[in-house]
PDB file of C-alpha atoms in Angstrom:
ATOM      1  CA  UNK A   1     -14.651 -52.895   3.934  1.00  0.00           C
ATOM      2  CA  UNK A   2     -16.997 -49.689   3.956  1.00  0.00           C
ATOM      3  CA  UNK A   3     -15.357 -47.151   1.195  1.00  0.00           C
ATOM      4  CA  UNK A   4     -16.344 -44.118   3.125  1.00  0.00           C
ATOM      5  CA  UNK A   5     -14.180 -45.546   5.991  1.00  0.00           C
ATOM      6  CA  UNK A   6     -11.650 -46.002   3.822  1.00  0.00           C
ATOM      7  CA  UNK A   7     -11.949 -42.287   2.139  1.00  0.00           C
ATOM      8  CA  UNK A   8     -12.369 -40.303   5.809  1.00  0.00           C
ATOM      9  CA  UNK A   9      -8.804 -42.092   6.761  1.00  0.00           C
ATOM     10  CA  UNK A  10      -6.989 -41.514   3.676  1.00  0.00           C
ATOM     11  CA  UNK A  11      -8.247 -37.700   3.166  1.00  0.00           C
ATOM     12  CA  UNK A  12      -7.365 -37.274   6.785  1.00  0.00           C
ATOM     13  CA  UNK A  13      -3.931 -38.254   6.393  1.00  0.00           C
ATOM     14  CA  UNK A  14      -3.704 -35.906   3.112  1.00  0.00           C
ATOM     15  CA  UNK A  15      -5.220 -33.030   4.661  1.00  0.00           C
ATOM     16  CA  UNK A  16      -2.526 -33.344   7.463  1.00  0.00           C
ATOM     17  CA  UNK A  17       0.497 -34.183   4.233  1.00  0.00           C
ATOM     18  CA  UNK A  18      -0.981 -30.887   2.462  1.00  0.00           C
ATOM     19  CA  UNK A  19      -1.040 -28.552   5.141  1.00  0.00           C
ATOM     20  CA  UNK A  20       2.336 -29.708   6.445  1.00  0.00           C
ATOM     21  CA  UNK A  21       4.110 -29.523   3.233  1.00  0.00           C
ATOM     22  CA  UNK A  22       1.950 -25.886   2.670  1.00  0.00           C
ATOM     23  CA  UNK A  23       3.961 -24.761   5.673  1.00  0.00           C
ATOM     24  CA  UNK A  24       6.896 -26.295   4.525  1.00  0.00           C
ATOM     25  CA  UNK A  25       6.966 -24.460   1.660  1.00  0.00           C
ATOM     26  CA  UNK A  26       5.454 -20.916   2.849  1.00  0.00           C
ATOM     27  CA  UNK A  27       8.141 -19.492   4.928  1.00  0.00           C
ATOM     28  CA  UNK A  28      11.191 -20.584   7.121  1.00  0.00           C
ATOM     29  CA  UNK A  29      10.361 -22.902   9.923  1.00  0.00           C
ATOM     30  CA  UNK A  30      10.787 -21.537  13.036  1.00  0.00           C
ATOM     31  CA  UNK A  31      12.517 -22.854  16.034  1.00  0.00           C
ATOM     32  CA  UNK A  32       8.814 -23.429  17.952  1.00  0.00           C
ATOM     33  CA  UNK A  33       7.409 -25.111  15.028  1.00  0.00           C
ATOM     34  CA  UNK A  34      10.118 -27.550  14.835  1.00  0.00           C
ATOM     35  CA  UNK A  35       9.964 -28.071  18.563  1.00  0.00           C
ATOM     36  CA  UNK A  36       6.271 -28.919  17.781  1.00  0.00           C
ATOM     37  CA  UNK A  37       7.413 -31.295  15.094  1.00  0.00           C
ATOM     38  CA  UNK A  38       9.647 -33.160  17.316  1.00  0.00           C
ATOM     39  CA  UNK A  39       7.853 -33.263  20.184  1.00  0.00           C
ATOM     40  CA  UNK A  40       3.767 -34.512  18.569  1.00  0.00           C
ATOM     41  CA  UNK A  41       4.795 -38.245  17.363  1.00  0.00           C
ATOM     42  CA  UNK A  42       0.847 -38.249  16.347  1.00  0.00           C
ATOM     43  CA  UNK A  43       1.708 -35.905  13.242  1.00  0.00           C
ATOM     44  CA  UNK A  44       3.473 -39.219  11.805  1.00  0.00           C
ATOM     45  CA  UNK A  45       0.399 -41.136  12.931  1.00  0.00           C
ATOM     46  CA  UNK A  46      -1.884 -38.812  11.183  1.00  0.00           C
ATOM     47  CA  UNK A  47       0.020 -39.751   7.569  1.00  0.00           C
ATOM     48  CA  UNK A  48      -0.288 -43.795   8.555  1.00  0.00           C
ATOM     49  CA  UNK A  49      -3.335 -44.525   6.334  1.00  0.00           C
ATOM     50  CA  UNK A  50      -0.987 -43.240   3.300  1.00  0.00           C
ATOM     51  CA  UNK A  51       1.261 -46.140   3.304  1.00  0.00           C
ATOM     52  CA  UNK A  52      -1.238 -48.732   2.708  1.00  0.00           C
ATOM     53  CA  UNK A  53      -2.269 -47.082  -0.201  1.00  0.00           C
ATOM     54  CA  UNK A  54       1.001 -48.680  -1.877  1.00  0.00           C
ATOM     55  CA  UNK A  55       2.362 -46.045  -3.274  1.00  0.00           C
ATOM     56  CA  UNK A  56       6.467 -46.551  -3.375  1.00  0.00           C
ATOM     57  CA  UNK A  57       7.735 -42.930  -3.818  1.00  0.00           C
ATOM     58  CA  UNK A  58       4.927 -41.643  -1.084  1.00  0.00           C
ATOM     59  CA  UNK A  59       6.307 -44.056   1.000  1.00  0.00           C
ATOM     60  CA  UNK A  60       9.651 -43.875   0.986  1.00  0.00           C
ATOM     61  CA  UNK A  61       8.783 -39.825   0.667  1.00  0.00           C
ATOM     62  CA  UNK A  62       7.455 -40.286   4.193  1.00  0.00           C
ATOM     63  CA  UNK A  63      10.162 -42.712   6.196  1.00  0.00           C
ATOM     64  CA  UNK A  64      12.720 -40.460   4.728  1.00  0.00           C
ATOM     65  CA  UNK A  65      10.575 -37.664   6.739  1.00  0.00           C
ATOM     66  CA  UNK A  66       9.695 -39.728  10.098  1.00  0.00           C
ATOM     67  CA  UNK A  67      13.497 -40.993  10.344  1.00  0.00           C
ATOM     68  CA  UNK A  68      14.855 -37.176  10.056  1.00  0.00           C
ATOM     69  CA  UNK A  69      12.137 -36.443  12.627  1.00  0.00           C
ATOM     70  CA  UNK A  70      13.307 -38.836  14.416  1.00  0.00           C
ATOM     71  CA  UNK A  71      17.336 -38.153  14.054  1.00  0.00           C
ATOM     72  CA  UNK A  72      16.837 -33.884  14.544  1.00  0.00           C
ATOM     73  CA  UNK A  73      15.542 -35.099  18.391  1.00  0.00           C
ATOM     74  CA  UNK A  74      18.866 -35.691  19.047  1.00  0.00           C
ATOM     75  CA  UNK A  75      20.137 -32.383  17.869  1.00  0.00           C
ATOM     76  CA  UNK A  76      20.459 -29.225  19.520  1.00  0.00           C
ATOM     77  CA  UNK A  77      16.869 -27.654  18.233  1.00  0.00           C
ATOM     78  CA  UNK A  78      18.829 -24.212  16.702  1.00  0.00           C
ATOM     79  CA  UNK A  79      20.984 -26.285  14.800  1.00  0.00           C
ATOM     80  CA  UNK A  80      18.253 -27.598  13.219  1.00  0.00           C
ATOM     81  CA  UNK A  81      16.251 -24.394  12.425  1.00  0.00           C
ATOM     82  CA  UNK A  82      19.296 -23.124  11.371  1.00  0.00           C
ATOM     83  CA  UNK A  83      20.178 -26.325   8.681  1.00  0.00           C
ATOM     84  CA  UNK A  84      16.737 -26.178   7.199  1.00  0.00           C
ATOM     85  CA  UNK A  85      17.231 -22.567   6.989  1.00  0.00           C
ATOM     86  CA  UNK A  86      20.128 -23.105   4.670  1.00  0.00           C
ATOM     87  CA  UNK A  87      18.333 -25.268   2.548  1.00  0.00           C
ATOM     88  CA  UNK A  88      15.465 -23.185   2.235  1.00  0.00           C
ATOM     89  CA  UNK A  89      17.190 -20.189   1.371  1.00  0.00           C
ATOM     90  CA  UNK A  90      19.439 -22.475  -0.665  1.00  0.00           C
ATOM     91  CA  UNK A  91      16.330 -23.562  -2.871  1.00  0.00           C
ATOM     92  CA  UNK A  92      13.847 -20.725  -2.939  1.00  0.00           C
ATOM     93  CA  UNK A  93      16.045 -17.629  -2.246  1.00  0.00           C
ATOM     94  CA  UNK A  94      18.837 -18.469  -4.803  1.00  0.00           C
ATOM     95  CA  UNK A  95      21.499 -18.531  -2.506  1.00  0.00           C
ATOM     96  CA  UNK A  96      22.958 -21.693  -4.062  1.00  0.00           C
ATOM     97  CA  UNK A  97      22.372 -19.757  -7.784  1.00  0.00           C
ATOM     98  CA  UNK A  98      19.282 -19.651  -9.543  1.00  0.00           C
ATOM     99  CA  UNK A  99      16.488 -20.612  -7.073  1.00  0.00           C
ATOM    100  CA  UNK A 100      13.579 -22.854  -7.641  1.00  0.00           C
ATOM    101  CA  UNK A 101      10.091 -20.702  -7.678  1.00  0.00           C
ATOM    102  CA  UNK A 102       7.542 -22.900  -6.078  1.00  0.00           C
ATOM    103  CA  UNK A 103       4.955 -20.765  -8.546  1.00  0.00           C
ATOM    104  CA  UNK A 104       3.841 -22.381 -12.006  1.00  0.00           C
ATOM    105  CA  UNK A 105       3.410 -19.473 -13.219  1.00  0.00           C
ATOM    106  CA  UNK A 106       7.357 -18.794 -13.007  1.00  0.00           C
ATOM    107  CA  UNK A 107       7.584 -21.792 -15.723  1.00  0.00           C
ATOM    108  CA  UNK A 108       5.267 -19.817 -17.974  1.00  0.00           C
ATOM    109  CA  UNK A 109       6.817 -18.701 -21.465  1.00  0.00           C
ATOM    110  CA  UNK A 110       5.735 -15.518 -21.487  1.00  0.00           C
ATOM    111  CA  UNK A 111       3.511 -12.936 -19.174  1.00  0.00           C
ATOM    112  CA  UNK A 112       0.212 -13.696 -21.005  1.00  0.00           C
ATOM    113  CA  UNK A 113       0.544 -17.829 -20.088  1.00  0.00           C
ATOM    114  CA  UNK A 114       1.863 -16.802 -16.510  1.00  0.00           C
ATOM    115  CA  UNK A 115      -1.194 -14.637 -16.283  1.00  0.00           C
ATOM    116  CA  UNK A 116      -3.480 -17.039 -17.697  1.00  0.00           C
ATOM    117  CA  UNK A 117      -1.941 -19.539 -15.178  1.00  0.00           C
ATOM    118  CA  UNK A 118      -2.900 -17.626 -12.090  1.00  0.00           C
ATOM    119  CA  UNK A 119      -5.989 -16.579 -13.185  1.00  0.00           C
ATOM    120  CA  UNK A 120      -7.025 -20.599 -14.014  1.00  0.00           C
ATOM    121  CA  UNK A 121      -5.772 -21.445 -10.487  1.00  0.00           C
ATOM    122  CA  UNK A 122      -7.932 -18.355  -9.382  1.00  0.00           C
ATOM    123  CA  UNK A 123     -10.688 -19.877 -10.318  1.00  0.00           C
ATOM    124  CA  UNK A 124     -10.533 -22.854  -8.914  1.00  0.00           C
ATOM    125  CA  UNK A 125     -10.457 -21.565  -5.439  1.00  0.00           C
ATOM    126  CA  UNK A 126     -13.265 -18.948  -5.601  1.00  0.00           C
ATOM    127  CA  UNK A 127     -15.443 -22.151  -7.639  1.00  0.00           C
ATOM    128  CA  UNK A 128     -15.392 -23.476  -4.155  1.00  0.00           C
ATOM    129  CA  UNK A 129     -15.586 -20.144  -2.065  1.00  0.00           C
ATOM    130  CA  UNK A 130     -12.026 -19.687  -1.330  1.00  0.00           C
ATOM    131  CA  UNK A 131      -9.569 -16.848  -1.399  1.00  0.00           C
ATOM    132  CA  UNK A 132      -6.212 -16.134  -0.877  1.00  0.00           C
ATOM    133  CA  UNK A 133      -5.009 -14.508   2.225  1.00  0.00           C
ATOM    134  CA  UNK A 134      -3.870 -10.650   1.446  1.00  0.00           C
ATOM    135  CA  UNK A 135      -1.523 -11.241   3.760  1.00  0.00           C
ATOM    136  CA  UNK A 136       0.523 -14.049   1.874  1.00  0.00           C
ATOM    137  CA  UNK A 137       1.712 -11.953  -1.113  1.00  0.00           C
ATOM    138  CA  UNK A 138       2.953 -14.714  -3.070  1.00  0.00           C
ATOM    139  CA  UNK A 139       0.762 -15.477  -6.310  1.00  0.00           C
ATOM    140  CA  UNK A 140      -2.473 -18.057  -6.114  1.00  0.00           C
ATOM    141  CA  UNK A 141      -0.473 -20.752  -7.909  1.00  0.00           C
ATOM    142  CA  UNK A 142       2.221 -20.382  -5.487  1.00  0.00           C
ATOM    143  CA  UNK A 143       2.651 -23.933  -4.451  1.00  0.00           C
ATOM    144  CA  UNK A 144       1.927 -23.352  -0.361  1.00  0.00           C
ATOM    145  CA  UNK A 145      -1.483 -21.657  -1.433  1.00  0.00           C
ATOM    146  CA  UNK A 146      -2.043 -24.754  -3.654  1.00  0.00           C
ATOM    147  CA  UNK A 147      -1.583 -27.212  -0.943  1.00  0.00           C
ATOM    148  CA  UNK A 148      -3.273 -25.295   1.320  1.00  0.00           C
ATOM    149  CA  UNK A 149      -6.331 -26.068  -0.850  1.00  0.00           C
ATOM    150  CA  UNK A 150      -5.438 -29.660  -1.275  1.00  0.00           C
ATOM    151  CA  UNK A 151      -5.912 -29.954   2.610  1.00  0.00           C
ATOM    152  CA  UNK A 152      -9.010 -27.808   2.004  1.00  0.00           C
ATOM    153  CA  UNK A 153     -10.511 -30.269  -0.476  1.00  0.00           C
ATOM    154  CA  UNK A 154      -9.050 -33.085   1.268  1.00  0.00           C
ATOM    155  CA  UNK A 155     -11.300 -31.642   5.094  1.00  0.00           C
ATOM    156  CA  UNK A 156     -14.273 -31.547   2.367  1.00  0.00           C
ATOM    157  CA  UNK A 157     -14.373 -34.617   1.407  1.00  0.00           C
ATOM    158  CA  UNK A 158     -14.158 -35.918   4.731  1.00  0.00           C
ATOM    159  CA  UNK A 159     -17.253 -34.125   5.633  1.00  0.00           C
ATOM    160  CA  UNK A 160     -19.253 -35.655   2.765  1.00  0.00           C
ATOM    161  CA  UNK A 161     -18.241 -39.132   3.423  1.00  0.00           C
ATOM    162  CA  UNK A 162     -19.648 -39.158   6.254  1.00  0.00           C
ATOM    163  CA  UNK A 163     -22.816 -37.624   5.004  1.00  0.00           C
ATOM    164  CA  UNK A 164     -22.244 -41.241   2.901  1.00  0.00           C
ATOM    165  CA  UNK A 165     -22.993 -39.440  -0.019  1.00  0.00           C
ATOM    166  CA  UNK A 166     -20.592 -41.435  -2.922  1.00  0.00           C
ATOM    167  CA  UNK A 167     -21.700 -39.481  -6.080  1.00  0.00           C
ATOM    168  CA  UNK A 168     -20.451 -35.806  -3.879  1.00  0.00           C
ATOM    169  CA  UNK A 169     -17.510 -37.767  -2.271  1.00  0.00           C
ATOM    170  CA  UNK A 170     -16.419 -38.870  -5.427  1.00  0.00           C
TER     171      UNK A 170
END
């Protein structure tokens, strides 16, 4: 089996996983994204080469989201903006009590580690040319900005494995 076969189908599915879980986690989902969801069955394609990788918690990770897919198709498409709506609010906005920040730096035990945090995740994205968009005021460890680089890295790779270069793949 050729590895850099093996490496442009795997980072393919995780560059689609990271940039759909980015959204996920940036803002609400809207009702058009959800229709978009429903409607492009090759989205759950796309993530295919990630369940031979035998990973048990990835997989069951991913029926859990191709059979709710599957199951909101049925539903009336506000009801389901409006459900996931609720739980985002619910775990981000503290509606249901203290929300969850999807920001590491949140976690920090005092300014100067939170700071530190951000700046270390800072770096990481301008080692490799990358910003954050002004426009997304969250922080650069916010957890949508961070899997928005995953899928960056992920598209890189890709392009070096089939420049069959191991050593830069790897």
């Amino acid at each position: 089996n050729d590895i850099f076969q093996d490496l442009d189908a795997v980072c393919g599915s995780r560059q689609a996983l990271y940039a759909f879980l980015s959204r996920l986690f940036e803002r609400e989902l809207t009702e058009e994204i959800i229709k978009e969801l429903q409607e492009k069955t090759e989205a759950m394609a796309q993530l295919a080469p990630l369940k031979e990788l035998g990973n048990k918690k990835l997989n069951e990770g991913l029926m859990n989201l191709e059979s709710y897919l599957k199951e909101s198709v049925s539903k009336p498409r506000e009801k389901v903006t409006e459900a996931l709506s609720v739980e985002f609010k619910g775990l981000f906005l503290g509606v249901w009590g203290s929300p969850d920040h999807p920001s590491e730096s949140e976690y920090a035990s005092g300014s100067r580690e939170a700071e530190e945090k951000r700046k270390q995740v800072k770096e990481i994205y301008q080692s490799v040319g990358l910003d954050k968009a002004d426009a997304f005021t969250e922080t650069d460890d916010h957890v949508a900005v961070e899997l928005q680089f995953m899928s960056y890295i992920s598209k890189e790779t890709i392009a070096v494995a089939k420049s069959r270069d191991q050593e830069k793949a790897l």
